[in-house]
Coordinates of C-alpha atoms and ligand atoms in Angstrom, one line a residue:
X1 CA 0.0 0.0 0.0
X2 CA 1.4 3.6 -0.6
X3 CA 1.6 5.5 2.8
X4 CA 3.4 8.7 4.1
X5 CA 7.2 8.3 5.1
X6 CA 9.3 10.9 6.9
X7 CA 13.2 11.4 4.9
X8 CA 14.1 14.2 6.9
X9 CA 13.2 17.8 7.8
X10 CA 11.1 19.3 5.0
X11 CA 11.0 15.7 2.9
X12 CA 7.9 13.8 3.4
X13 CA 6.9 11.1 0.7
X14 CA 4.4 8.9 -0.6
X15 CA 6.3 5.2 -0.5
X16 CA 5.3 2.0 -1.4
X17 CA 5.2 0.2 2.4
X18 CA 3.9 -3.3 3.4
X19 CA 0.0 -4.1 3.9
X20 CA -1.2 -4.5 7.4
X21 CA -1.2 -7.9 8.8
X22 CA -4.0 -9.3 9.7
X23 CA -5.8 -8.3 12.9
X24 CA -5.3 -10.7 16.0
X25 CA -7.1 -10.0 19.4
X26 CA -8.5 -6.4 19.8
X27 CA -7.6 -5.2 16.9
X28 CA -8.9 -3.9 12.9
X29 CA -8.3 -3.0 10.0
X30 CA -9.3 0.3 8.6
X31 CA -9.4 1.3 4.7
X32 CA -8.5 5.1 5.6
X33 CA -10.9 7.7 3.5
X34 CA -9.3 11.2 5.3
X35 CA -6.6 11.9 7.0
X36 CA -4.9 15.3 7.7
X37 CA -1.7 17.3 8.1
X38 CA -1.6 18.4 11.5
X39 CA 0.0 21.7 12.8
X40 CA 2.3 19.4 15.3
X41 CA 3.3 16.9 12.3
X42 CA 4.9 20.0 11.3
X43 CA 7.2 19.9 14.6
X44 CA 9.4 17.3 12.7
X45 CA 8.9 18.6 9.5
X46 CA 10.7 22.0 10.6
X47 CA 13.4 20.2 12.4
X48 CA 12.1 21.6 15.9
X49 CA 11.5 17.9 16.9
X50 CA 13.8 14.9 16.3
X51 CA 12.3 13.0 12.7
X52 CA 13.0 9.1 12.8
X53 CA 14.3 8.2 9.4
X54 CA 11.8 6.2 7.6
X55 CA 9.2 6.7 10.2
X56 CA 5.4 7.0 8.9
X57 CA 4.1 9.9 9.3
X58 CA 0.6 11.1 10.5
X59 CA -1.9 10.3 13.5
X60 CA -5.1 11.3 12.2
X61 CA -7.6 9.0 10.1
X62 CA -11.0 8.1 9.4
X63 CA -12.0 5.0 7.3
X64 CA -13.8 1.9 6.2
X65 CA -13.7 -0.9 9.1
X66 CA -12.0 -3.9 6.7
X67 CA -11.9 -6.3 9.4
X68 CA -11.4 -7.2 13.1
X69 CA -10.1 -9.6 15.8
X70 CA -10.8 -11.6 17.8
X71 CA -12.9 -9.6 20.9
X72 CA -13.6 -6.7 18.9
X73 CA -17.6 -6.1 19.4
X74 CA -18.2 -2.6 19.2
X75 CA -17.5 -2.4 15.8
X76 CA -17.5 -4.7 12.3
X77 CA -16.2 -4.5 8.8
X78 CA -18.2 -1.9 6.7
X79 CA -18.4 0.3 9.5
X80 CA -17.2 4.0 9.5
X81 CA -15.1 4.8 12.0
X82 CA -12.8 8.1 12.8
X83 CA -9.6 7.7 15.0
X84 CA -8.8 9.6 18.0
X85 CA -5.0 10.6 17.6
X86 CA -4.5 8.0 20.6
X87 CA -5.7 4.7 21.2
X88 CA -6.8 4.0 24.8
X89 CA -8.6 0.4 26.5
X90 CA -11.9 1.9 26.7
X91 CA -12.1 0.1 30.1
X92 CA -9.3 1.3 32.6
X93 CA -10.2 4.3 35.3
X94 CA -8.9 7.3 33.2
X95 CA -10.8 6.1 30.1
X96 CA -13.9 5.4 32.1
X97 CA -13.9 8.9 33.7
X98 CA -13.6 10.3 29.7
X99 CA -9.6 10.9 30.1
X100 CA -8.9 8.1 27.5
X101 CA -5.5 10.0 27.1
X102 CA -4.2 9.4 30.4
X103 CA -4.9 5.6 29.3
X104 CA -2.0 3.3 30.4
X105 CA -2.4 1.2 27.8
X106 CA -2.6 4.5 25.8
X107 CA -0.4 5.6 22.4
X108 CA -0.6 8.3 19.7
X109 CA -0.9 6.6 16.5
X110 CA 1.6 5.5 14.6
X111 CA 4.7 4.1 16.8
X112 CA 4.7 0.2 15.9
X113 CA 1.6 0.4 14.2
X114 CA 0.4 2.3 11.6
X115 CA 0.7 5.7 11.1
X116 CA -2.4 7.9 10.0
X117 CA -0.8 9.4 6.6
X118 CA -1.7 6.0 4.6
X119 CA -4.3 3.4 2.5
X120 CA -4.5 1.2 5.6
X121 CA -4.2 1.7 9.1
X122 CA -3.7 -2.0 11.7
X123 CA -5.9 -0.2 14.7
X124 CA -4.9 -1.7 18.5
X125 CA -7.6 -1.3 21.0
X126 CA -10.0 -0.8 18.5
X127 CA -13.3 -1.1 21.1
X128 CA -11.7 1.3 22.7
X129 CA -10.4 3.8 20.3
X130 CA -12.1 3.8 17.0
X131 CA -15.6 5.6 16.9
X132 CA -18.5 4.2 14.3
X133 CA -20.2 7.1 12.5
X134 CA -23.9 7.0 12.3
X135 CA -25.6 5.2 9.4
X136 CA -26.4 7.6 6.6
X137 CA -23.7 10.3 7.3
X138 CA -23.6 11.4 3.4
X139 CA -20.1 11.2 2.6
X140 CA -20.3 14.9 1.4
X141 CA -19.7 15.5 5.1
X142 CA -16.5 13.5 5.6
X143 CA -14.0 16.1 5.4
X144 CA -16.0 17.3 8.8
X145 CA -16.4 14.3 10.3
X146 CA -12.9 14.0 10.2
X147 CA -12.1 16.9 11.8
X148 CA -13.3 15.0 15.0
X149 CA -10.4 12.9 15.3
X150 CA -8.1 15.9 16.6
X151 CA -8.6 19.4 16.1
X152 CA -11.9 20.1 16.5
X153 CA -12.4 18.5 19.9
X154 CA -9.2 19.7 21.0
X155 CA -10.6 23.0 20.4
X156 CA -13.6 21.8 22.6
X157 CA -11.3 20.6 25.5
X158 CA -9.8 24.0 25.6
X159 CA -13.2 25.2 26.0
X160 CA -14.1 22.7 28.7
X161 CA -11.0 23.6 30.7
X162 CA -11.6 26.8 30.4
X163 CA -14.8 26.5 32.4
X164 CA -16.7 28.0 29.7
X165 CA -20.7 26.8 30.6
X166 CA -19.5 26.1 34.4
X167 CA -20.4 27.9 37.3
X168 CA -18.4 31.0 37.5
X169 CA -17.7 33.0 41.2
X170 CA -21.4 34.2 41.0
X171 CA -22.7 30.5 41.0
X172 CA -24.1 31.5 37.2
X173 CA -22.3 29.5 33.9
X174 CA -19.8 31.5 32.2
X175 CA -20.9 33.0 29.4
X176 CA -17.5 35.1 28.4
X177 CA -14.6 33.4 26.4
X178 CA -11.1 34.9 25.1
X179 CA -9.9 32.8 22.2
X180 CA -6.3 32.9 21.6
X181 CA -4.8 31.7 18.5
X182 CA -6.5 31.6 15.1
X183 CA -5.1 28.2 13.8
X184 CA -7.5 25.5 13.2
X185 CA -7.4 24.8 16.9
X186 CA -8.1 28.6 18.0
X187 CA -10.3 28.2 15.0
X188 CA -12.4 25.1 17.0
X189 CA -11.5 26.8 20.2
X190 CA -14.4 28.7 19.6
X191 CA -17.0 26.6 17.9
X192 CA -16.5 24.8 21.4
X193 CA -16.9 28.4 23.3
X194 CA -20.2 28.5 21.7
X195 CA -21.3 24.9 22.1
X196 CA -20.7 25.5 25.6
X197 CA -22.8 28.4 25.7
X198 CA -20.5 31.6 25.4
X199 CA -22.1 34.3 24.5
X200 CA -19.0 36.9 24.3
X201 CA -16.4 35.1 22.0
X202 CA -13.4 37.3 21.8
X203 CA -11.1 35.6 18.8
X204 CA -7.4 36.6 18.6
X205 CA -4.8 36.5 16.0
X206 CA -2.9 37.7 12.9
X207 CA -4.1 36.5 9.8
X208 CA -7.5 38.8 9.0
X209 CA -9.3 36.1 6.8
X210 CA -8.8 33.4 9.7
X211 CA -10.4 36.0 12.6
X212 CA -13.0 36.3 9.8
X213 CA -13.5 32.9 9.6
X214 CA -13.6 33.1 13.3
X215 CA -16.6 35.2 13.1
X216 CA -19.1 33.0 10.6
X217 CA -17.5 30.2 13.8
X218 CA -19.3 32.4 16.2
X219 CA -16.6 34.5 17.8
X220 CA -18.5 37.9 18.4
X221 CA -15.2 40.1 18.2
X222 CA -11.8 39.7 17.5
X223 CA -8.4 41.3 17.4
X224 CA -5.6 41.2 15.8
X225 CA -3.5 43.7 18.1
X226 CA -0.4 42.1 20.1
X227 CA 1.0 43.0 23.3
X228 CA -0.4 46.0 25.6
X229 CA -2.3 46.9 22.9
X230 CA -4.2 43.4 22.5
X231 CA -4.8 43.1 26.3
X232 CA -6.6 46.7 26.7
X233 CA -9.1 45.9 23.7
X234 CA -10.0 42.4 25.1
X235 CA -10.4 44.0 28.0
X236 CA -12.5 46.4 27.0
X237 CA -14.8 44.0 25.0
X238 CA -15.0 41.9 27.7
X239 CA -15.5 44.1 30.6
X240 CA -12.6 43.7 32.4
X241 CA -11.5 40.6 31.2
X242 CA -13.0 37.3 30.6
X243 CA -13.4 34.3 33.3
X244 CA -12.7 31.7 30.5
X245 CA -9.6 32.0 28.4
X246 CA -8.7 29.4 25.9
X247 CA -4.8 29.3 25.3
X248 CA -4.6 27.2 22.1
X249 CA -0.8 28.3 20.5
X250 CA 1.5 27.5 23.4
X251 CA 4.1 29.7 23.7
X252 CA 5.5 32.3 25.8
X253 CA 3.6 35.6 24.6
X254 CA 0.4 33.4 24.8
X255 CA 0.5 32.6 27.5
X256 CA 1.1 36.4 28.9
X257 CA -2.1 37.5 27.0
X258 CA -3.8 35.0 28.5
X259 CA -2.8 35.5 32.3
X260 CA -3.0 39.3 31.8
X261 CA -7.2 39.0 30.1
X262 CA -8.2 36.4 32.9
X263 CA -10.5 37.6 35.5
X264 CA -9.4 36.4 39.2
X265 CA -10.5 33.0 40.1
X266 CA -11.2 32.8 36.2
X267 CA -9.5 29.7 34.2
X268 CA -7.1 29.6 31.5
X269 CA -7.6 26.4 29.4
X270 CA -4.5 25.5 28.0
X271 CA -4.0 23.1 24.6
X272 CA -1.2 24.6 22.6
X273 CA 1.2 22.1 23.2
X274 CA 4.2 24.2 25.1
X275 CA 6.9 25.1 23.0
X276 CA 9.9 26.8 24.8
X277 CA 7.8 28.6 27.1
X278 CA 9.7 30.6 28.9
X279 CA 10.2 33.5 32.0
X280 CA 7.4 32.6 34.2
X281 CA 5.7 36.4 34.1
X282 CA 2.5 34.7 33.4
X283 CA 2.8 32.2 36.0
X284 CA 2.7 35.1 38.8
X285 CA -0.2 36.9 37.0
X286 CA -2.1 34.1 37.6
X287 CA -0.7 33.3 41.1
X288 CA -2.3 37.0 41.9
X289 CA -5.5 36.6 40.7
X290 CA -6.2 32.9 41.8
X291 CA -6.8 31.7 38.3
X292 CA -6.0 28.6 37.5
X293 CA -3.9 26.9 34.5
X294 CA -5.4 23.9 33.4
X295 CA -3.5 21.8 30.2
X296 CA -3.6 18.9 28.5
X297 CA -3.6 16.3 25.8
X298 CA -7.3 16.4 24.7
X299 CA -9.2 13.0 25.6
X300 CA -11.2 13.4 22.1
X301 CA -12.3 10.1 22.0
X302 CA -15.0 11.4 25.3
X303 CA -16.3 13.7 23.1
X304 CA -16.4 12.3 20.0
X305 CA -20.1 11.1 21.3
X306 CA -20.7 14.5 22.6
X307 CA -20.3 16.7 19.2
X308 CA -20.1 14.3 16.8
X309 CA -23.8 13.3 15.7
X310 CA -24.4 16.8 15.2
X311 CA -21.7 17.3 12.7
X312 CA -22.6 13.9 11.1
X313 CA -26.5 15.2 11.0
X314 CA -24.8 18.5 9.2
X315 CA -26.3 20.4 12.3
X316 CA -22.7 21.9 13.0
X317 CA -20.9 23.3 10.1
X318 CA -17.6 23.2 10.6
X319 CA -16.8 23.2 6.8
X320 CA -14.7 26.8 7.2
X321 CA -11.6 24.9 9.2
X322 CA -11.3 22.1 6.5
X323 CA -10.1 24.4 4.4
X324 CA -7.8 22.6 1.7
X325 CA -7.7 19.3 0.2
X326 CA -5.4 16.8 -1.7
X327 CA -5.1 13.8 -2.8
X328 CA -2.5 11.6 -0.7
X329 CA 0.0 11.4 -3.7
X330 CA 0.2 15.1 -3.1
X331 CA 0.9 15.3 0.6
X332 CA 4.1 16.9 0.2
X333 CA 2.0 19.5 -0.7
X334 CA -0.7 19.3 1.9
X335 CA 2.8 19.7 4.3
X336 CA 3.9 22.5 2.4
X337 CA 0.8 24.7 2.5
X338 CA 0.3 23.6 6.5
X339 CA 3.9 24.9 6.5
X340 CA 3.3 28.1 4.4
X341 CA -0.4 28.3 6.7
X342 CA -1.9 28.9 3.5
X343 CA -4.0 25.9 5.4
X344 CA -6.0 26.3 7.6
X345 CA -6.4 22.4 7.7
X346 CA -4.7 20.4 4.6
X347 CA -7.5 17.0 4.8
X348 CA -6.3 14.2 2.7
X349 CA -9.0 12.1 0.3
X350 CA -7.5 8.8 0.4
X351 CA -8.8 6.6 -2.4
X352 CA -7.9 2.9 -3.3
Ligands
ZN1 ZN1 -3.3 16.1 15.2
ZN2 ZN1 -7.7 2.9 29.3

């Protein structure tokens, strides 16, 4: 089967590479439809993360359930299923308290399985990990659906940490959000604001057409200011500041925005993964105001059942962060336009 393989910084191709095996006890076999460049696949491409030579590439799928092994139940050939970006048991404590990535038995995709960039894709865990789309989702919605298996539902998680829809210090749910970061994360960040029930939806970033994108997301303001600047107009438009602030870059500078436009006892939700985050300014901002930082690897496979029958019923539109697409004999050039961020999201149509 052809499948994505790493050469080095900037080189990723499309090689020939063996067919799964077949599956043995808990696991399947998935004929991959989409999968997706995602901003952290660039870490390696860039050369800010080691590469392994010859490592396959990608941790995001969704696809055609070819077969299973033995104990596999919750799911059977035909099937649609999307990924999570890690597998999980589906039966430990963590994943039965909806923190399937805190699984022991846990692993992003990929490793000495399958990677997600590729025809086929030999699934562990499968009961656990892979998600079955509802009948009849027209396959007009797929690039959507997809979307499920990372970045839209990380976007929700920061939302979620960020208490947005919780009970705020006045006992009433939190209704004001800060999104920072316009990526496709920042981008989700506030679809999951609103699905939560934010009713201010500050977006920030750089790139104009994104915070426009932002808007037709639900975001009901946004700037593209930086520094001093940035943190006087969100707090202006929100009053003070906002009691839920959704970090989803994850470096230094956001991280200051964010500590400086939290409201005390508020909560920064953090999912940018951290990349040399540095001088701890924004740790003591938050000390002072008894906000808390709360971070983490988003369990997506918990909400997966949450928000995805409403995009599979075409209730959610999330069309706007699926921006490009390519075939997967052009995924050097779904890398390269990630790279470039002419992407908002490159999605892969995977065909046999
Ligand atoms: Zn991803
Ligand atoms: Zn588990």
């Amino acid at each position: 089967m052809r499948a994505g393989v790493f050469h080095g910084p900037g080189d990723i191709r499309v090689d020939e590479v063996a067919d799964p095996r077949d599956p043995v006890g808990g696991e399947a076999v998935v004929r991959v439809v989409r999968s997706s460049v995602c901003g952290s696949d660039l870490w390696a491409y860039r050369d800010i993360s080691k590469g392994e030579q010859g490592s396959r590439t990608g941790h995001e799928f969704t696809g055609i359930v070819e077969a299973v092994g033995d104990g596999v139940t919750t799911i059977k050939p035909g099937d649609l299923v999307v990924s999570p970006f890690m597998w999980s048991c589906g039966t430990c404590m963590a994943c039965r308290a909806g923190l399937q990535t805190s699984c022991p038995s846990g692993q992003f995709v990929g490793g000495s399985y399958d990677a997600g960039q590729g025809e086929r894709v030999l699934m562990p865990l499968a009961d656990g990990s892979l998600w079955k789309v509802p009948d009849g989702t027209p396959e007009a919605l797929y690039d959507q659906v997809h979307l499920l298996s990372d970045v839209l539902l990380t976007g929700y998680h920061a939302a979620k940490l960020a208490g947005v829809g919780s009970a705020g210090l006045d006992g009433h749910p939190v209704t004001t959000a800060v999104v920072i970061g316009d990526g496709a994360v920042g981008l989700s960040g506030v679809v999951g604001a609103k699905l939560l029930g934010a009713t201010t939806i500050v977006a920030v970033g750089h790139h104009d057409d994104r915070l426009e994108i932002a808007r037709t997301l639900g975001a009901t303001h946004t700037s593209n200011l930086r520094g001093k600047q940035l943190t006087t107009q969100i707090r202006e438009l929100t009053d003070g500041g906002a009691p839920a602030v959704l970090e989803c870059v994850g470096v230094t500078g956001a991280l200051m925005t964010a500590a400086a436009v939290v409201t005390g006892g508020g909560n920064v939700g953090s999912v940018g993964v951290p990349h040399g985050v540095e001088h701890a300014a924004w740790l003591g901002m938050l000390f002072g105001k008894n906000a808390a930082l709360r971070s983490g690897v988003a369990p997506v496979r918990a909400y997966m059942d949450e928000v995805g029958p409403a995009v599979c019923a075409g209730e959610l539109d999330v069309s706007a962060i699926a921006s490009d697409r390519y075939e997967l004999g052009e995924l050097a050039g779904a890398y390269t336009a990630m790279d470039n961020r002419t992407a908002i999201k490159s999605i892969l149509v995977v065909e046999p």
